[in-house]
CSV table of C-alpha atoms and ligand atoms in Angstrom, one decimal:
chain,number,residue,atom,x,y,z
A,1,UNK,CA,0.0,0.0,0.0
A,2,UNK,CA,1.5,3.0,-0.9
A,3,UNK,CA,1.5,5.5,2.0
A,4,UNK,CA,0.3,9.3,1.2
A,5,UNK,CA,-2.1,11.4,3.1
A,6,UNK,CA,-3.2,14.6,2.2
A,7,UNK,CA,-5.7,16.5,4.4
A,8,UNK,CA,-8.5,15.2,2.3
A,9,UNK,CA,-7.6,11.6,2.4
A,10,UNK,CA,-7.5,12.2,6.2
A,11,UNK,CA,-10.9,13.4,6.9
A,12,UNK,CA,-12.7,11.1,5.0
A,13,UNK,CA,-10.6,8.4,6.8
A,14,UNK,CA,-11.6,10.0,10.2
A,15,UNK,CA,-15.3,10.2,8.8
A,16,UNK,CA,-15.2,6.1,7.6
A,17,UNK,CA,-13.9,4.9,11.0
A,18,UNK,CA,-16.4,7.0,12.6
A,19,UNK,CA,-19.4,5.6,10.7
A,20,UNK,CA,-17.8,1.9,11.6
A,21,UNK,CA,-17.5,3.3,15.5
A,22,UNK,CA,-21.6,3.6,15.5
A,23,UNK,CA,-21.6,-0.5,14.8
A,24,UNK,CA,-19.3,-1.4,17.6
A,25,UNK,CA,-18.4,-1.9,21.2
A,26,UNK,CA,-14.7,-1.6,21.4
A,27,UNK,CA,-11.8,-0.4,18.8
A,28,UNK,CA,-8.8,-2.3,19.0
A,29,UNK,CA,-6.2,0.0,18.5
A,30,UNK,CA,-2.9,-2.0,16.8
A,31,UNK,CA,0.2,-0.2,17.2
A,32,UNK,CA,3.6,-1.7,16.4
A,33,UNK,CA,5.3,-2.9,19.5
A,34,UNK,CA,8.7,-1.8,17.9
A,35,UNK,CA,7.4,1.8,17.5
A,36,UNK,CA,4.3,2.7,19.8
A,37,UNK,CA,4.6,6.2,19.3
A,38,UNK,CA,5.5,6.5,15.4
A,39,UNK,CA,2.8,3.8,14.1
A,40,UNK,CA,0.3,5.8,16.9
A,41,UNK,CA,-2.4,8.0,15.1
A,42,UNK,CA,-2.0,11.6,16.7
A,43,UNK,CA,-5.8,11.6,16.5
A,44,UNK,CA,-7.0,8.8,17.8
A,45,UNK,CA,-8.1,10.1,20.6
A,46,UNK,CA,-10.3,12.4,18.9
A,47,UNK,CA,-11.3,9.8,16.3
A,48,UNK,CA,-12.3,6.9,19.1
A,49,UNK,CA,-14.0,9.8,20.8
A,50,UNK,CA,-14.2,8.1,23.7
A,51,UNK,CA,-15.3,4.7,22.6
A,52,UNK,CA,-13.8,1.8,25.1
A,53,UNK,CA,-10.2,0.5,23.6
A,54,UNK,CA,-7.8,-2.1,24.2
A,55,UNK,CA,-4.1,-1.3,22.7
A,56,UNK,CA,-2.4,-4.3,21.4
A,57,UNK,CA,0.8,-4.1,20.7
A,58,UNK,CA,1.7,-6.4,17.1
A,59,UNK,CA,4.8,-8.0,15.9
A,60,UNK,CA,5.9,-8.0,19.5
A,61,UNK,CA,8.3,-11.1,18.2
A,62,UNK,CA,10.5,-8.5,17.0
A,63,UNK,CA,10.8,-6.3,19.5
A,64,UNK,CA,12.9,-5.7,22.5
A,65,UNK,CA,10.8,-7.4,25.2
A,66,UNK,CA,11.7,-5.3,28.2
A,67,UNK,CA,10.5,-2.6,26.6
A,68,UNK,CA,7.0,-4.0,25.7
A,69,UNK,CA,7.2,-4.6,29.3
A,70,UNK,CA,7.2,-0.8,30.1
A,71,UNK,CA,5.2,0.6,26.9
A,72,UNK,CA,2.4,-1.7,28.9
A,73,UNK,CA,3.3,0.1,32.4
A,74,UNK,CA,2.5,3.2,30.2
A,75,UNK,CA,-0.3,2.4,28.6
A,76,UNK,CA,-2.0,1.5,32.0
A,77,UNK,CA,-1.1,5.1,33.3
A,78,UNK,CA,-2.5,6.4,30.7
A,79,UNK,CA,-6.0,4.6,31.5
A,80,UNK,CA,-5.8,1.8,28.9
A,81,UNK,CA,-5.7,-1.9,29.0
A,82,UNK,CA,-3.2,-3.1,26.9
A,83,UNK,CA,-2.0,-6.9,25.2
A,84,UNK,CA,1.3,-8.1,23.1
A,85,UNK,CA,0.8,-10.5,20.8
A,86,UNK,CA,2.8,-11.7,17.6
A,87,UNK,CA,0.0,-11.9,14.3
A,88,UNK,CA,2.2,-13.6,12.4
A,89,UNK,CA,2.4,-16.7,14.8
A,90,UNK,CA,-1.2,-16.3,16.7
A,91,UNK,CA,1.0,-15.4,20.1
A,92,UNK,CA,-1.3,-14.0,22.7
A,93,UNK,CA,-4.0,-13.4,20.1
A,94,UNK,CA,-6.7,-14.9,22.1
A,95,UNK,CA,-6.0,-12.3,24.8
A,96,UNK,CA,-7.7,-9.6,23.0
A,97,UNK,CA,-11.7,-11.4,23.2
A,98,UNK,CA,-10.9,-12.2,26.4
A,99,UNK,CA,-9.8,-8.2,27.5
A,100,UNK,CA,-12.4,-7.1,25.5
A,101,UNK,CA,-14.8,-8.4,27.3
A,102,UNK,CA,-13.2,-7.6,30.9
A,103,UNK,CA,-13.2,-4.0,29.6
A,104,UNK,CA,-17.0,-3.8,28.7
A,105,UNK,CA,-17.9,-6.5,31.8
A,106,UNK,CA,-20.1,-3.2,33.9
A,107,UNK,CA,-21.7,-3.2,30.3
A,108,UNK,CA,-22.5,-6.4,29.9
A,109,UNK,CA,-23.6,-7.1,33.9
A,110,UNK,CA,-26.1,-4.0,33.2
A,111,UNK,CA,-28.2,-6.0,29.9
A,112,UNK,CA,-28.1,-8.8,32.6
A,113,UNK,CA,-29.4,-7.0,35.1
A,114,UNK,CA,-32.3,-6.0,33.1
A,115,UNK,CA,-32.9,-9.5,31.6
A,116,UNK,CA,-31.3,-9.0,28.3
A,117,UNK,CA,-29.3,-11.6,26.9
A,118,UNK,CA,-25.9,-9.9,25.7
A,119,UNK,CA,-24.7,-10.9,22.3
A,120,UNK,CA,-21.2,-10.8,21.6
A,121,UNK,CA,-19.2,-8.1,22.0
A,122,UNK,CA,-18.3,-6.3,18.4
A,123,UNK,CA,-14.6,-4.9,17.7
A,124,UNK,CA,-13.0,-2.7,15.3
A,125,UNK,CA,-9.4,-2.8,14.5
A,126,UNK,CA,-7.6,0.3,13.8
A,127,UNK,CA,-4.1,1.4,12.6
A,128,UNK,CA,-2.0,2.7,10.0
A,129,UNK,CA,-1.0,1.1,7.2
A,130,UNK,CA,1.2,-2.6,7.2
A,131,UNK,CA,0.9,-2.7,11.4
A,132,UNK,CA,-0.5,-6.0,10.2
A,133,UNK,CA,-4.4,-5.4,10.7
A,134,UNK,CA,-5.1,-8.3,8.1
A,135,UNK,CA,-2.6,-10.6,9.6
A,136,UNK,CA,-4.5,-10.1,12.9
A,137,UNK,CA,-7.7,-10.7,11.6
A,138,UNK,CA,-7.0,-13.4,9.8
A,139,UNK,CA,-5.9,-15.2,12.7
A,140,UNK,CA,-8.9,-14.1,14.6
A,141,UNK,CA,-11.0,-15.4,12.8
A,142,UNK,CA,-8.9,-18.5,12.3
A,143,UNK,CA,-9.0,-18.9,8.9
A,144,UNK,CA,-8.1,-16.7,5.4
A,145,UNK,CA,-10.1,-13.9,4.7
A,146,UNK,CA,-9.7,-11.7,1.8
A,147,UNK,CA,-9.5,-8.0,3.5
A,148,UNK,CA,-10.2,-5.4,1.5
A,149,UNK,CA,-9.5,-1.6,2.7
A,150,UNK,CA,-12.3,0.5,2.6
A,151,UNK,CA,-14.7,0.4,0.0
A,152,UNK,CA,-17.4,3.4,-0.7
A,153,UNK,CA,-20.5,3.1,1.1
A,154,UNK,CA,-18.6,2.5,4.0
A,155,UNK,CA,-21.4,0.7,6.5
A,156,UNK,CA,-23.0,-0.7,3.9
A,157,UNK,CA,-22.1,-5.0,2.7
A,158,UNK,CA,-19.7,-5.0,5.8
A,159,UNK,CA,-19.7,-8.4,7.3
A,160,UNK,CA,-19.0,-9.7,11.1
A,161,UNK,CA,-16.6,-11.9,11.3
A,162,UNK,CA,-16.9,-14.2,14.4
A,163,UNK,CA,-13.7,-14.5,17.0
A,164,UNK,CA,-15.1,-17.9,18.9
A,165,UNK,CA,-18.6,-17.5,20.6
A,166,UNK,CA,-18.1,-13.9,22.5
A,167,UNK,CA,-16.5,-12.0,19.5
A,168,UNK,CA,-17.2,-10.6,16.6
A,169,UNK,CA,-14.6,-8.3,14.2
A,170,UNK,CA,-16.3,-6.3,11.1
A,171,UNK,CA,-14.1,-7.2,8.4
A,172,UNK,CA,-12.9,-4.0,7.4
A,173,UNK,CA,-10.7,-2.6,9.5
A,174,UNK,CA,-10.5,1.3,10.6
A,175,UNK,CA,-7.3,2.7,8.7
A,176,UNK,CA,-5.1,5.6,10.2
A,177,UNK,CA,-2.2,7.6,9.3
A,178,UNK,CA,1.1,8.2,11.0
A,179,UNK,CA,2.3,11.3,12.0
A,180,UNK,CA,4.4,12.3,9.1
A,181,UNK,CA,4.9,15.8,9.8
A,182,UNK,CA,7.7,14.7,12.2
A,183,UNK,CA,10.6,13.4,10.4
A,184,UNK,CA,11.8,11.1,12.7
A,185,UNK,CA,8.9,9.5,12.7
A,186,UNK,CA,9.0,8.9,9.2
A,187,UNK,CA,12.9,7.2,9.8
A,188,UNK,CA,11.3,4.8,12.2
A,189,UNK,CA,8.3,3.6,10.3
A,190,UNK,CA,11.3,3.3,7.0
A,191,UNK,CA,13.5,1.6,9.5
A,192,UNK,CA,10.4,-1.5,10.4
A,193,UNK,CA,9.6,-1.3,6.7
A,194,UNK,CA,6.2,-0.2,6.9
A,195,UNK,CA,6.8,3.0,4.4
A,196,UNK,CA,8.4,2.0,1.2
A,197,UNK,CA,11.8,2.8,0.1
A,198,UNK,CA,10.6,4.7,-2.7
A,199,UNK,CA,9.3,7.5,-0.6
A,200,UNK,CA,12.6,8.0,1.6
A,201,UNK,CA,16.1,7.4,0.4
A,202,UNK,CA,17.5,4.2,1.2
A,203,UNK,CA,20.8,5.2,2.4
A,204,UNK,CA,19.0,8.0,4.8
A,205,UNK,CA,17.2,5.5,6.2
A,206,UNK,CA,19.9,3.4,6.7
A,207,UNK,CA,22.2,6.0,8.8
A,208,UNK,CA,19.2,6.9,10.4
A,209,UNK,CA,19.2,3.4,11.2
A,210,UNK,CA,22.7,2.9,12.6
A,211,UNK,CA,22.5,6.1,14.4
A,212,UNK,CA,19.9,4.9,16.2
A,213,UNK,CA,21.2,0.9,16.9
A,214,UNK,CA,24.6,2.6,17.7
A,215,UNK,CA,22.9,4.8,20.6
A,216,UNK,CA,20.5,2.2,21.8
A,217,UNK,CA,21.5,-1.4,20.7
A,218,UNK,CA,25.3,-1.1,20.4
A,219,UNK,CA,26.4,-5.0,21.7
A,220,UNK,CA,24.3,-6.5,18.7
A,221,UNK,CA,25.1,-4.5,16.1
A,222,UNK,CA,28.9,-4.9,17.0
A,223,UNK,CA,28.3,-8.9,17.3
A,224,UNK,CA,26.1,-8.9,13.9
A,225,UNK,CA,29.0,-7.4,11.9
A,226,UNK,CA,31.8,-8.4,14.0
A,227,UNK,CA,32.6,-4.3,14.5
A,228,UNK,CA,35.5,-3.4,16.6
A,229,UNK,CA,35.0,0.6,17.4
A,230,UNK,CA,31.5,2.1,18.5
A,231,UNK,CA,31.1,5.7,17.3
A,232,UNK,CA,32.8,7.9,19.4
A,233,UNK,CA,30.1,10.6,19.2
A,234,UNK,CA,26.5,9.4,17.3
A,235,UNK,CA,25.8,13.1,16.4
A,236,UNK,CA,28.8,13.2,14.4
A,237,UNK,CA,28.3,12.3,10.6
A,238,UNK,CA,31.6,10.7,9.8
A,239,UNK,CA,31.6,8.4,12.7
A,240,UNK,CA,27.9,7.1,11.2
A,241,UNK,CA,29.5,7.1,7.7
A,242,UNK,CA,32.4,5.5,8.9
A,243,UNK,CA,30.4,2.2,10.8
A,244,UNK,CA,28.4,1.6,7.7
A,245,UNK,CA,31.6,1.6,5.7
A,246,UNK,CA,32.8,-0.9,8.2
A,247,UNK,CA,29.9,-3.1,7.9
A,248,UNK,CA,30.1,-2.6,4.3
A,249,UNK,CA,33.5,-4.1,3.9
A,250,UNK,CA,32.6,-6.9,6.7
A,251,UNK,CA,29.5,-7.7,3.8
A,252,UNK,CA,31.8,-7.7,0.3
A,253,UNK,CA,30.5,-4.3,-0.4
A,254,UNK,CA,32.9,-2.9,-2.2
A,255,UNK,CA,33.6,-1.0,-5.7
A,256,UNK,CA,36.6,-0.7,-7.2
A,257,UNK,CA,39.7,1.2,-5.2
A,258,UNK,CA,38.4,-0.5,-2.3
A,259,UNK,CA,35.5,2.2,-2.0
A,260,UNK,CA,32.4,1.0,0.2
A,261,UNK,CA,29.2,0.4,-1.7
A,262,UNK,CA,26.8,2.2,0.6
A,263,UNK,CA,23.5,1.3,-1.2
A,264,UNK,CA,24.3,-1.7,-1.3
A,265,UNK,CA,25.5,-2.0,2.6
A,266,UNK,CA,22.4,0.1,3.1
A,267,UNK,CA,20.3,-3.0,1.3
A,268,UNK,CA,22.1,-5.4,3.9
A,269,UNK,CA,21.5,-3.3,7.2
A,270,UNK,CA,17.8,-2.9,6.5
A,271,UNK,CA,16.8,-6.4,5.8
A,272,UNK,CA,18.9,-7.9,8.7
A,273,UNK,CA,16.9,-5.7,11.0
A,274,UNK,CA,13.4,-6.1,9.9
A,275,UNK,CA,14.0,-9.9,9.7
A,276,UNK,CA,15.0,-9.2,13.4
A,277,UNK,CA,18.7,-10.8,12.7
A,278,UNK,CA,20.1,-8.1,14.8
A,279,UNK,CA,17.8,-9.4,17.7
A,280,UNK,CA,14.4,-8.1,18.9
A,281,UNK,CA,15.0,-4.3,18.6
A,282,UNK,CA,12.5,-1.4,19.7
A,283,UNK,CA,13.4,1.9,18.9
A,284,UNK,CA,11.1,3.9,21.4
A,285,UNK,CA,11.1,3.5,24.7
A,286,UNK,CA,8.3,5.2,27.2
A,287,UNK,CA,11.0,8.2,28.7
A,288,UNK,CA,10.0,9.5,32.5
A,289,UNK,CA,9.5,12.8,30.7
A,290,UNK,CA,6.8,11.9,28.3
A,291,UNK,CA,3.4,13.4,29.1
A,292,UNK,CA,1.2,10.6,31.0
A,293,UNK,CA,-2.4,11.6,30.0
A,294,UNK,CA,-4.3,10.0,32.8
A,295,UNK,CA,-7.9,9.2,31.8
B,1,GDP,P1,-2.1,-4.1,7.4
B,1,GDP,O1,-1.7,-3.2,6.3
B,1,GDP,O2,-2.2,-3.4,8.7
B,1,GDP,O3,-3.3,-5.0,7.1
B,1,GDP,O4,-0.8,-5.1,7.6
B,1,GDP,P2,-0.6,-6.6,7.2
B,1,GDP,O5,-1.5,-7.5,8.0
B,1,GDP,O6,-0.7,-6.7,5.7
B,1,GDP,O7,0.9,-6.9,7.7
B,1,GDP,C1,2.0,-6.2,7.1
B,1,GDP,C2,3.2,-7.1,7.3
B,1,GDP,O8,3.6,-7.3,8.6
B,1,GDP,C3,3.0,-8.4,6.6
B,1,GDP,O9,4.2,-8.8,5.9
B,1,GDP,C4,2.8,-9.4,7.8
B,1,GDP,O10,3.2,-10.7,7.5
B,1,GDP,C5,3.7,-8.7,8.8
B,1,GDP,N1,3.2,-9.0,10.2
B,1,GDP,C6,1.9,-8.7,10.7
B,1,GDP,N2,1.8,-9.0,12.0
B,1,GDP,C7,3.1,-9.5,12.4
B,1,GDP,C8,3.6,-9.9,13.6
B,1,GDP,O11,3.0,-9.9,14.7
B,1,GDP,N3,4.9,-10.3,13.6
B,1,GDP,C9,5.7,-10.3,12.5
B,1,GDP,N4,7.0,-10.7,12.5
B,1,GDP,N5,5.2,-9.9,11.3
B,1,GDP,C10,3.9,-9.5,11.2
């Protein structure tokens, strides 16, 4: 899917997900446990206006546990209940009908107060684009469905699909868009490959990339490329430049006059760490001075 949002595309994204919102109990709100904040909609909370929301955290196989850990610890300050699961493999998966349900249980207790029977509990999942809505779906439902993004007519020929007995999914899912006015953000989202190379430079992406391991994740990028030196100061341009050289040369990157093939090393760095060969790798952590909005 090729990623561009222009205010229009934006609105009428907004205005789809809010006609779904009317059908449904709970959004699930997927987020990419390797970047919490950079795959997070800046809007959600505006868009979800208020409807109950679990926060899953996806492709948590490929990120730095610990850290999921305390994005959870976060996520609970900030009033939300929160899973980690891995789509690809079904980790965890059935956590989400079961917290579902725990979050609208006062709900739920109320129809059976007053004699109704309560039918099962109807989710929406959200997120920007490749966070791997389908891939969760899919393994909701527990078989292959063909999920297509939003079609015209929005509420209209949607189906429910059902999670077990106490679930059920509509099977298009909400879709947001990152925050791309911030540039970093638009590095990390490069970096996990969920914005195509075509739109950033691949090079760029990969400093970015090294700057970031180099500050963060040093002991496995050094044991991946068998580097002697870490950068003596990230911030400084040559010391970057000279690390991908190194890893170049480690790879058989080289053009003649034993010059450094940098697109090509580039190539190498990116695909080692979104297959997680560098080891499970999150490049945001929750920092004691980030605002806690508590509900
Ligand atoms: P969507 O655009 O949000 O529907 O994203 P997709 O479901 O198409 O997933 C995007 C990519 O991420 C695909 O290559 C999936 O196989 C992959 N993916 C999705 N969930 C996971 C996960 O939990 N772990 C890993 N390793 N890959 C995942």
């Amino acid at each position: 899917m090729s990623i561009q949002w222009f205010p229009g595309h934006m609105t009428r994204a907004k205005r789809q997900i809010q006609d779904k919102l009317k059908l449904i109990d709970i959004a699930i709100e997927l987020l990419d446990a390797r970047v919490p904040l950079s795959s997070r909609n800046p809007m959600v909370d505006e868009i979800l206006h208020g409807k109950p929301r679990l926060i899953v955290l996806n492709k948590s196989d490929l990120a730095d546990p610990k850290t999921t850990e305390k994005w959870m610890t976060y996520f609970a300050h900030e009033g939300h209940e929160c899973v980690s699961v891995d789509s690809s493999t079904g980790t965890k998966v059935g956590e989400i009908p079961i917290k579902a349900r725990e979050i609208l249980q006062d709900k739920i207790n109320r129809q059976i107060s007053k004699g109704i029977n309560p039918r099962a509990v109807r989710g929406l999942i959200v997120g920007i684009p490749n966070v791997g809505k389908s891939t969760l779906i899919n393994k909701l439902a527990g078989r292959s469905i063909a999920i297509t993004g939003d079609r015209p007519g929005v509420t209209k020929g949607q189906q429910w699909i059902k999670v077990g007995t106490q679930m059920e999914l509509l099977d298009t899912p909400g879709i947001l868009w990152p925050k791309f006015e911030d540039q970093l953000v638009g590095f990390r989202l490069a970096m996990t490959g969920a914005i195509r190379e075509q739109i950033l430079n691949i090079d760029e992406i990969a400093y970015f990339a090294i700057k970031e391991l180099a500050d963060r994740y040093w002991p496995a990028l050094q044991e991946r490329y068998d580097l002697e030196t870490p950068p003596s100061d990230i911030e400084d341009n040559q010391e970057i430049v000279r690390i991908m050289e190194d890893i170049g040369r480690r790879r058989g990157c080289l053009i003649g006059g034993g010059r450094v093939d940098l697109e090509k090393a580039s190539g190498i760095i990116l695909r080692d760490l979104r297959a997680g060969k560098l080891g499970r790798i999150t490049l945001e952590a929750p920092y004691d001075n980030m605002p806690v909005r508590k509900k």
